[in-house]
Amino acid sequence: MSEFDEPIERLIEYFRALPGVGKKTAQRYAFYIIENNKDKAENFAKAILEVKEKVKLCKECGNYSSSEVCPICQRRNNKLICVVQEPKDIISMEKVKTFDGVYHVLFGTINPLENKGPNDIKIKELLARVNKNGVKEVIMATNPNVEGEATAMYIARLLKPLGVKVTRLAQGISMGSDIEFADEVTLEKALEQRQEI
Amino acid sequence: MSEFDEPIERLIEYFRALPGVGKKTAQRYAFYIIENNKDKAENFAKAILEVKEKVKLCKECGNYSSSEVCPICQRRNNKLICVVQEPKDIISMEKVKTFDGVYHVLFGTINPLENKGPNDIKIKELLARVNKNGVKEVIMATNPNVEGEATAMYIARLLKPLGVKVTRLAQGISMGSDIEFADEVTLEKALEQRQEI
């Protein structure tokens, strides 16, 4: 027998479906809803519905947006494009306050093991943007693993004939980390890409 | 400038209000909603609304319930009452599958520092239940700290004249823990309440 009746159990189940949420945490969230005021809970429910209703993909870059073109594409330098794998990578990149360019979301990488070829991610759309807007530089910010690297290289080969500068995020040791604990691949990259001081 | 526009930011804010949820986690939850199917999100929103609409306090024990009397009070031995501070303590106690009694939620403890006296928690209601149902035993399961102890003692003094057996959860070292790391108060209690084997 379960401790709760239907409505509570159901809410716990929905919270449990969120990424990284276990039974205990889901119960804590459900209790928060039960114990807090009704208006807030109603607005929370409304916010969920509104997001599903209004949020689409920006038709320029593929980021989530409730307007046809996202705020970043509307306001920033569209001659500089940073290419990422997923919309959530944009959140991370946006922590760098000095970047004033726009983004392009690939929605994945080329991955033969998962049967994903160049046509399954947004490469065509990237080429079209580069051609249309007179882009000066494309920064590849795919993940530093085999698929990310391969995808970056593939796209670079397509872009270079168009006369665009193509760059890649530097690889090396993380700030604040210890060299003692760095893995050998990272150290090798850090050595290769060493900078004169 | 924020990375997201209105509807996404708003949903992130509501997730952030959940206990223990920071900005990063709230973003991850919001992205889950955005990326998953619409029906599921709508049912999630509905579950939040339903809980606020239907869940009240069980009029017997004070646990959250969508029926007037909760499933536990309806089906179990009401001659044995386990007294807890909060509804969430019932979740923990219910992990003990051998307990077949019912609960009574105090909604707090006697706490002079917070100006909470005996009349501010559900003691009167407990006494009424004991009188009405011919209760045989009341198990005090308030927290093992100063307020919890004091509240248990206070209630015990009121119950004993009614001819009810009043017990307290045993205190001692946790199963699976190390004696090496046990604090002195716990060890003292474990020694006092030692059992013949």
GROMACS .gro file of C-alpha atoms in nm:
model
  394
    1MET     CA    1   0.000   0.000   0.000
    2SER     CA    2   0.120   0.345  -0.079
    3GLU     CA    3   0.136   0.621   0.182
    4PHE     CA    4  -0.043   0.875  -0.036
    5ASP     CA    5  -0.358   0.878  -0.231
    6GLU     CA    6  -0.399   0.935  -0.600
    7PRO     CA    7  -0.343   1.308  -0.656
    8ILE     CA    8  -0.027   1.321  -0.447
    9GLU     CA    9   0.118   1.003  -0.598
   10ARG     CA   10   0.051   1.137  -0.945
   11LEU     CA   11   0.231   1.465  -0.878
   12ILE     CA   12   0.525   1.276  -0.728
   13GLU     CA   13   0.546   1.067  -1.046
   14TYR     CA   14   0.564   1.376  -1.266
   15PHE     CA   15   0.839   1.527  -1.053
   16ARG     CA   16   1.025   1.197  -1.067
   17ALA     CA   17   1.033   1.217  -1.443
   18LEU     CA   18   1.251   1.529  -1.424
   19PRO     CA   19   1.618   1.460  -1.493
   20GLY     CA   20   1.813   1.342  -1.189
   21VAL     CA   21   1.513   1.338  -0.954
   22GLY     CA   22   1.466   1.032  -0.731
   23LYS     CA   23   1.174   0.929  -0.514
   24LYS     CA   24   1.276   1.128  -0.206
   25THR     CA   25   1.339   1.449  -0.397
   26ALA     CA   26   1.012   1.412  -0.589
   27GLN     CA   27   0.826   1.376  -0.258
   28ARG     CA   28   0.997   1.687  -0.124
   29TYR     CA   29   0.893   1.884  -0.433
   30ALA     CA   30   0.534   1.757  -0.412
   31PHE     CA   31   0.516   1.853  -0.045
   32TYR     CA   32   0.642   2.197  -0.131
   33ILE     CA   33   0.351   2.237  -0.373
   34ILE     CA   34   0.103   2.104  -0.117
   35GLU     CA   35   0.233   2.328   0.158
   36ASN     CA   36   0.267   2.649  -0.036
   37ASN     CA   37   0.002   2.892  -0.148
   38LYS     CA   38  -0.246   2.813  -0.419
   39ASP     CA   39  -0.176   3.113  -0.641
   40LYS     CA   40   0.188   3.021  -0.671
   41ALA     CA   41   0.102   2.663  -0.765
   42GLU     CA   42  -0.147   2.783  -1.025
   43ASN     CA   43   0.109   3.016  -1.176
   44PHE     CA   44   0.362   2.733  -1.182
   45ALA     CA   45   0.115   2.514  -1.373
   46LYS     CA   46   0.044   2.805  -1.607
   47ALA     CA   47   0.418   2.857  -1.669
   48ILE     CA   48   0.450   2.494  -1.777
   49LEU     CA   49   0.160   2.526  -2.020
   50GLU     CA   50   0.283   2.859  -2.152
   51VAL     CA   51   0.628   2.724  -2.228
   52LYS     CA   52   0.481   2.437  -2.428
   53GLU     CA   53   0.253   2.671  -2.612
   54LYS     CA   54   0.487   2.957  -2.690
   55VAL     CA   55   0.840   2.826  -2.705
   56LYS     CA   56   0.954   2.724  -3.051
   57LEU     CA   57   1.295   2.712  -3.215
   58CYS     CA   58   1.445   3.041  -3.334
   59LYS     CA   59   1.431   3.019  -3.712
   60GLU     CA   60   1.779   3.169  -3.739
   61CYS     CA   61   1.988   2.980  -3.486
   62GLY     CA   62   1.770   2.696  -3.349
   63ASN     CA   63   1.781   2.819  -2.988
   64TYR     CA   64   1.457   2.801  -2.786
   65SER     CA   65   1.260   3.117  -2.829
   66SER     CA   66   0.906   3.245  -2.799
   67SER     CA   67   0.956   3.497  -3.075
   68GLU     CA   68   1.024   3.388  -3.432
   69VAL     CA   69   1.380   3.515  -3.402
   70CYS     CA   70   1.542   3.484  -3.058
   71PRO     CA   71   1.665   3.788  -2.859
   72ILE     CA   72   2.027   3.696  -2.927
   73CYS     CA   73   1.983   3.680  -3.304
   74GLN     CA   74   1.784   4.003  -3.297
   75ARG     CA   75   2.042   4.211  -3.119
   76ARG     CA   76   2.391   4.077  -3.168
   77ASN     CA   77   2.669   4.065  -3.425
   78ASN     CA   78   2.557   3.813  -3.688
   79LYS     CA   79   2.893   3.814  -3.862
   80LEU     CA   80   3.031   3.595  -3.583
   81ILE     CA   81   2.866   3.256  -3.530
   82CYS     CA   82   2.941   3.013  -3.249
   83VAL     CA   83   2.834   2.658  -3.340
   84VAL     CA   84   2.708   2.439  -3.054
   85GLN     CA   85   2.558   2.092  -3.033
   86GLU     CA   86   2.252   2.164  -2.818
   87PRO     CA   87   2.050   2.465  -2.698
   88LYS     CA   88   2.172   2.408  -2.343
   89ASP     CA   89   2.529   2.469  -2.454
   90ILE     CA   90   2.422   2.827  -2.525
   91ILE     CA   91   2.352   2.875  -2.153
   92SER     CA   92   2.711   2.780  -2.076
   93MET     CA   93   2.862   2.991  -2.352
   94GLU     CA   94   2.656   3.293  -2.245
   95LYS     CA   95   2.847   3.300  -1.917
   96VAL     CA   96   3.129   3.447  -2.125
   97LYS     CA   97   3.013   3.805  -2.118
   98THR     CA   98   3.263   3.920  -2.379
   99PHE     CA   99   3.114   3.714  -2.662
  100ASP     CA  100   2.881   3.933  -2.868
  101GLY     CA  101   2.820   3.704  -3.165
  102VAL     CA  102   2.526   3.475  -3.236
  103TYR     CA  103   2.484   3.097  -3.217
  104HIS     CA  104   2.399   2.806  -3.438
  105VAL     CA  105   2.258   2.487  -3.287
  106LEU     CA  106   2.343   2.166  -3.472
  107PHE     CA  107   2.112   1.944  -3.265
  108GLY     CA  108   2.368   1.667  -3.234
  109THR     CA  109   2.687   1.557  -3.404
  110ILE     CA  110   2.776   1.337  -3.694
  111ASN     CA  111   2.775   0.994  -3.533
  112PRO     CA  112   2.804   0.683  -3.751
  113LEU     CA  113   2.733   0.454  -3.455
  114GLU     CA  114   2.394   0.617  -3.413
  115ASN     CA  115   2.341   0.636  -3.787
  116LYS     CA  116   2.359   1.014  -3.783
  117GLY     CA  117   2.508   1.164  -4.096
  118PRO     CA  118   2.572   1.526  -4.199
  119ASN     CA  119   2.214   1.560  -4.323
  120ASP     CA  120   2.071   1.470  -3.983
  121ILE     CA  121   2.209   1.780  -3.813
  122LYS     CA  122   2.172   2.147  -3.906
  123ILE     CA  123   2.475   2.185  -4.131
  124LYS     CA  124   2.288   2.295  -4.443
  125GLU     CA  125   2.124   2.571  -4.240
  126LEU     CA  126   2.464   2.686  -4.115
  127LEU     CA  127   2.602   2.709  -4.467
  128ALA     CA  128   2.297   2.905  -4.576
  129ARG     CA  129   2.344   3.155  -4.292
  130VAL     CA  130   2.711   3.197  -4.371
  131ASN     CA  131   2.633   3.264  -4.736
  132LYS     CA  132   2.344   3.497  -4.667
  133ASN     CA  133   2.490   3.716  -4.392
  134GLY     CA  134   2.850   3.757  -4.500
  135VAL     CA  135   2.977   3.585  -4.186
  136LYS     CA  136   3.341   3.660  -4.098
  137GLU     CA  137   3.415   3.387  -3.844
  138VAL     CA  138   3.263   3.060  -3.729
  139ILE     CA  139   3.374   2.931  -3.389
  140MET     CA  140   3.327   2.555  -3.346
  141ALA     CA  141   3.215   2.487  -2.987
  142THR     CA  142   3.120   2.121  -3.022
  143ASN     CA  143   3.222   1.894  -2.735
  144PRO     CA  144   3.589   1.790  -2.708
  145ASN     CA  145   3.528   1.421  -2.783
  146VAL     CA  146   3.554   1.205  -3.094
  147GLU     CA  147   3.214   1.297  -3.242
  148GLY     CA  148   3.247   1.665  -3.154
  149GLU     CA  149   3.593   1.686  -3.308
  150ALA     CA  150   3.493   1.499  -3.622
  151THR     CA  151   3.188   1.718  -3.670
  152ALA     CA  152   3.395   2.034  -3.624
  153MET     CA  153   3.649   1.914  -3.879
  154TYR     CA  154   3.378   1.818  -4.128
  155ILE     CA  155   3.209   2.157  -4.103
  156ALA     CA  156   3.541   2.342  -4.122
  157ARG     CA  157   3.617   2.168  -4.453
  158LEU     CA  158   3.285   2.288  -4.596
  159LEU     CA  159   3.325   2.644  -4.468
  160LYS     CA  160   3.682   2.723  -4.566
  161PRO     CA  161   3.615   2.736  -4.944
  162LEU     CA  162   3.358   3.009  -4.866
  163GLY     CA  163   3.639   3.231  -4.737
  164VAL     CA  164   3.524   3.224  -4.372
  165LYS     CA  165   3.765   3.202  -4.083
  166VAL     CA  166   3.689   2.884  -3.885
  167THR     CA  167   3.818   2.848  -3.529
  168ARG     CA  168   3.783   2.596  -3.249
  169LEU     CA  169   3.764   2.655  -2.871
  170ALA     CA  170   4.111   2.610  -2.723
  171GLN     CA  171   4.173   2.288  -2.535
  172GLY     CA  172   4.392   2.270  -2.228
  173ILE     CA  173   4.391   2.250  -1.852
  174SER     CA  174   4.089   2.395  -1.672
  175MET     CA  175   4.138   2.714  -1.473
  176GLY     CA  176   4.163   2.641  -1.101
  177SER     CA  177   4.236   2.273  -1.157
  178ASP     CA  178   4.554   2.087  -1.063
  179ILE     CA  179   4.807   1.973  -1.320
  180GLU     CA  180   4.860   1.674  -1.092
  181PHE     CA  181   4.511   1.551  -1.171
  182ALA     CA  182   4.488   1.643  -1.540
  183ASP     CA  183   4.453   1.349  -1.778
  184GLU     CA  184   4.721   1.288  -2.040
  185VAL     CA  185   4.508   1.380  -2.342
  186THR     CA  186   4.426   1.717  -2.189
  187LEU     CA  187   4.792   1.776  -2.099
  188GLU     CA  188   4.899   1.684  -2.450
  189LYS     CA  189   4.650   1.939  -2.595
  190ALA     CA  190   4.764   2.202  -2.344
  191LEU     CA  191   5.123   2.148  -2.453
  192GLU     CA  192   5.043   2.158  -2.824
  193GLN     CA  193   4.842   2.478  -2.789
  194ARG     CA  194   5.087   2.647  -2.548
  195GLN     CA  195   5.095   3.027  -2.561
  196GLU     CA  196   5.389   3.262  -2.539
  197ILE     CA  197   5.377   3.483  -2.231
  198MET     CA  198   2.066   4.053  -2.074
  199SER     CA  199   1.922   3.713  -2.007
  200GLU     CA  200   1.976   3.416  -2.239
  201PHE     CA  201   1.608   3.326  -2.250
  202ASP     CA  202   1.295   3.512  -2.316
  203GLU     CA  203   1.000   3.555  -2.085
  204PRO     CA  204   0.819   3.218  -2.080
  205ILE     CA  205   1.136   3.015  -2.029
  206GLU     CA  206   1.273   3.249  -1.761
  207ARG     CA  207   0.942   3.233  -1.577
  208LEU     CA  208   0.935   2.853  -1.574
  209ILE     CA  209   1.297   2.846  -1.454
  210GLU     CA  210   1.199   3.078  -1.167
  211TYR     CA  211   0.919   2.847  -1.055
  212PHE     CA  212   1.147   2.545  -1.060
  213ARG     CA  213   1.405   2.743  -0.863
  214ALA     CA  214   1.152   2.797  -0.587
  215LEU     CA  215   1.144   2.421  -0.519
  216PRO     CA  216   1.348   2.320  -0.214
  217GLY     CA  217   1.718   2.269  -0.286
  218VAL     CA  218   1.696   2.369  -0.652
  219GLY     CA  219   1.961   2.609  -0.785
  220LYS     CA  220   1.979   2.794  -1.114
  221LYS     CA  221   2.149   2.515  -1.310
  222THR     CA  222   1.907   2.247  -1.194
  223ALA     CA  223   1.607   2.470  -1.261
  224GLN     CA  224   1.732   2.525  -1.616
  225ARG     CA  225   1.774   2.151  -1.663
  226TYR     CA  226   1.416   2.092  -1.546
  227ALA     CA  227   1.280   2.366  -1.772
  228PHE     CA  228   1.466   2.221  -2.069
  229TYR     CA  229   1.319   1.882  -1.992
  230ILE     CA  230   0.971   2.035  -2.016
  231ILE     CA  231   1.056   2.217  -2.339
  232GLU     CA  232   1.208   1.909  -2.500
  233ASN     CA  233   0.946   1.655  -2.398
  234ASN     CA  234   0.604   1.598  -2.539
  235LYS     CA  235   0.317   1.834  -2.489
  236ASP     CA  236   0.069   1.588  -2.339
  237LYS     CA  237   0.308   1.501  -2.060
  238ALA     CA  238   0.364   1.868  -1.977
  239GLU     CA  239  -0.009   1.933  -1.976
  240ASN     CA  240  -0.069   1.641  -1.742
  241PHE     CA  241   0.211   1.765  -1.516
  242ALA     CA  242   0.044   2.108  -1.495
  243LYS     CA  243  -0.288   1.937  -1.428
  244ALA     CA  244  -0.137   1.729  -1.149
  245ILE     CA  245  -0.014   2.046  -0.976
  246LEU     CA  246  -0.358   2.204  -0.996
  247GLU     CA  247  -0.532   1.886  -0.884
  248VAL     CA  248  -0.316   1.853  -0.576
  249LYS     CA  249  -0.396   2.208  -0.470
  250GLU     CA  250  -0.764   2.153  -0.534
  251LYS     CA  251  -0.814   1.811  -0.378
  252VAL     CA  252  -0.555   1.758  -0.110
  253LYS     CA  253  -0.665   1.858   0.237
  254LEU     CA  254  -0.569   1.739   0.583
  255CYS     CA  255  -0.716   1.409   0.703
  256LYS     CA  256  -0.963   1.510   0.975
  257GLU     CA  257  -0.847   1.223   1.193
  258CYS     CA  258  -0.467   1.235   1.184
  259GLY     CA  259  -0.373   1.553   0.996
  260ASN     CA  260  -0.188   1.372   0.715
  261TYR     CA  261  -0.235   1.502   0.359
  262SER     CA  262  -0.530   1.332   0.199
  263SER     CA  263  -0.777   1.385  -0.081
  264SER     CA  264  -1.048   1.198   0.105
  265GLU     CA  265  -1.192   1.331   0.430
  266VAL     CA  266  -1.025   1.046   0.618
  267CYS     CA  267  -0.689   0.929   0.480
  268PRO     CA  268  -0.629   0.570   0.356
  269ILE     CA  269  -0.419   0.489   0.663
  270CYS     CA  270  -0.686   0.599   0.912
  271GLN     CA  271  -0.950   0.415   0.712
  272ARG     CA  272  -0.781   0.078   0.714
  273ARG     CA  273  -0.547   0.038   1.007
  274ASN     CA  274  -0.545  -0.031   1.379
  275ASN     CA  275  -0.663   0.291   1.544
  276LYS     CA  276  -0.582   0.166   1.893
  277LEU     CA  277  -0.214   0.233   1.823
  278ILE     CA  278  -0.114   0.592   1.740
  279CYS     CA  279   0.230   0.708   1.633
  280VAL     CA  280   0.275   1.081   1.698
  281VAL     CA  281   0.493   1.272   1.448
  282GLN     CA  282   0.584   1.637   1.401
  283GLU     CA  283   0.511   1.678   1.030
  284PRO     CA  284   0.328   1.492   0.750
  285LYS     CA  285   0.660   1.412   0.584
  286ASP     CA  286   0.767   1.212   0.889
  287ILE     CA  287   0.488   0.969   0.800
  288ILE     CA  288   0.668   0.888   0.474
  289SER     CA  289   0.974   0.784   0.673
  290MET     CA  290   0.781   0.585   0.932
  291GLU     CA  291   0.588   0.401   0.661
  292LYS     CA  292   0.913   0.241   0.547
  293VAL     CA  293   0.873   0.022   0.855
  294LYS     CA  294   0.639  -0.233   0.705
  295THR     CA  295   0.559  -0.397   1.038
  296PHE     CA  296   0.382  -0.093   1.184
  297ASP     CA  297   0.007  -0.129   1.139
  298GLY     CA  298  -0.115   0.155   1.360
  299VAL     CA  299  -0.226   0.505   1.262
  300TYR     CA  300  -0.058   0.846   1.291
  301HIS     CA  301  -0.115   1.180   1.452
  302VAL     CA  302   0.054   1.489   1.311
  303LEU     CA  303   0.135   1.762   1.565
  304PHE     CA  304   0.242   2.022   1.305
  305GLY     CA  305   0.542   2.134   1.506
  306THR     CA  306   0.670   2.109   1.859
  307ILE     CA  307   0.639   2.314   2.171
  308ASN     CA  308   0.907   2.577   2.119
  309PRO     CA  309   0.929   2.873   2.357
  310LEU     CA  310   1.191   3.045   2.139
  311GLU     CA  311   0.940   3.058   1.852
  312ASN     CA  312   0.653   3.141   2.088
  313LYS     CA  313   0.488   2.805   2.023
  314GLY     CA  314   0.301   2.668   2.320
  315PRO     CA  315   0.097   2.348   2.369
  316ASN     CA  316  -0.209   2.514   2.217
  317ASP     CA  317  -0.027   2.592   1.893
  318ILE     CA  318   0.017   2.227   1.799
  319LYS     CA  319  -0.241   1.947   1.771
  320ILE     CA  320  -0.228   1.816   2.128
  321LYS     CA  321  -0.596   1.874   2.210
  322GLU     CA  322  -0.690   1.674   1.902
  323LEU     CA  323  -0.464   1.388   2.012
  324LEU     CA  324  -0.623   1.374   2.355
  325ALA     CA  325  -0.969   1.372   2.195
  326ARG     CA  326  -0.873   1.080   1.971
  327VAL     CA  327  -0.729   0.884   2.261
  328ASN     CA  328  -1.046   0.937   2.464
  329LYS     CA  329  -1.281   0.859   2.177
  330ASN     CA  330  -1.119   0.548   2.031
  331GLY     CA  331  -0.999   0.364   2.340
  332VAL     CA  332  -0.638   0.389   2.227
  333LYS     CA  333  -0.401   0.133   2.388
  334GLU     CA  334  -0.061   0.281   2.305
  335VAL     CA  335   0.081   0.611   2.185
  336ILE     CA  336   0.430   0.602   2.035
  337MET     CA  337   0.609   0.936   2.046
  338ALA     CA  338   0.811   0.977   1.726
  339THR     CA  339   0.907   1.343   1.758
  340ASN     CA  340   1.262   1.434   1.659
  341PRO     CA  341   1.545   1.343   1.900
  342ASN     CA  342   1.637   1.703   1.986
  343VAL     CA  343   1.553   1.939   2.273
  344GLU     CA  344   1.211   2.050   2.139
  345GLY     CA  345   1.112   1.703   2.025
  346GLU     CA  346   1.205   1.552   2.361
  347ALA     CA  347   1.029   1.821   2.561
  348THR     CA  348   0.713   1.788   2.353
  349ALA     CA  349   0.714   1.408   2.393
  350MET     CA  350   0.753   1.442   2.770
  351TYR     CA  351   0.477   1.703   2.792
  352ILE     CA  352   0.233   1.487   2.596
  353ALA     CA  353   0.327   1.176   2.793
  354ARG     CA  354   0.238   1.354   3.117
  355LEU     CA  355  -0.106   1.437   2.979
  356LEU     CA  356  -0.170   1.088   2.844
  357LYS     CA  357  -0.062   0.870   3.135
  358PRO     CA  358  -0.356   0.966   3.363
  359LEU     CA  359  -0.584   0.837   3.084
  360GLY     CA  360  -0.440   0.489   3.130
  361VAL     CA  361  -0.265   0.477   2.792
  362LYS     CA  362   0.076   0.322   2.744
  363VAL     CA  363   0.312   0.592   2.614
  364THR     CA  364   0.637   0.491   2.445
  365ARG     CA  365   0.921   0.668   2.266
  366LEU     CA  366   1.129   0.552   1.969
  367ALA     CA  367   1.452   0.397   2.098
  368GLN     CA  368   1.765   0.608   2.064
  369GLY     CA  369   2.104   0.461   1.990
  370ILE     CA  370   2.359   0.403   1.719
  371SER     CA  371   2.231   0.384   1.361
  372MET     CA  372   2.239   0.047   1.189
  373GLY     CA  373   2.532   0.024   0.949
  374SER     CA  374   2.713   0.316   1.109
  375ASP     CA  375   3.051   0.308   1.284
  376ILE     CA  376   3.085   0.336   1.661
  377GLU     CA  377   3.408   0.521   1.587
  378PHE     CA  378   3.210   0.809   1.436
  379ALA     CA  379   2.911   0.814   1.673
  380ASP     CA  380   2.874   1.132   1.879
  381GLU     CA  381   2.886   1.114   2.258
  382VAL     CA  382   2.519   1.194   2.318
  383THR     CA  383   2.412   0.911   2.089
  384LEU     CA  384   2.657   0.671   2.253
  385GLU     CA  385   2.532   0.770   2.597
  386LYS     CA  386   2.172   0.698   2.490
  387ALA     CA  387   2.278   0.368   2.332
  388LEU     CA  388   2.443   0.267   2.657
  389GLU     CA  389   2.148   0.371   2.873
  390GLN     CA  390   1.901   0.184   2.655
  391ARG     CA  391   2.122  -0.124   2.608
  392GLN     CA  392   1.939  -0.453   2.548
  393GLU     CA  393   2.015  -0.798   2.683
  394ILE     CA  394   2.108  -1.044   2.408
   0.00000   0.00000   0.00000
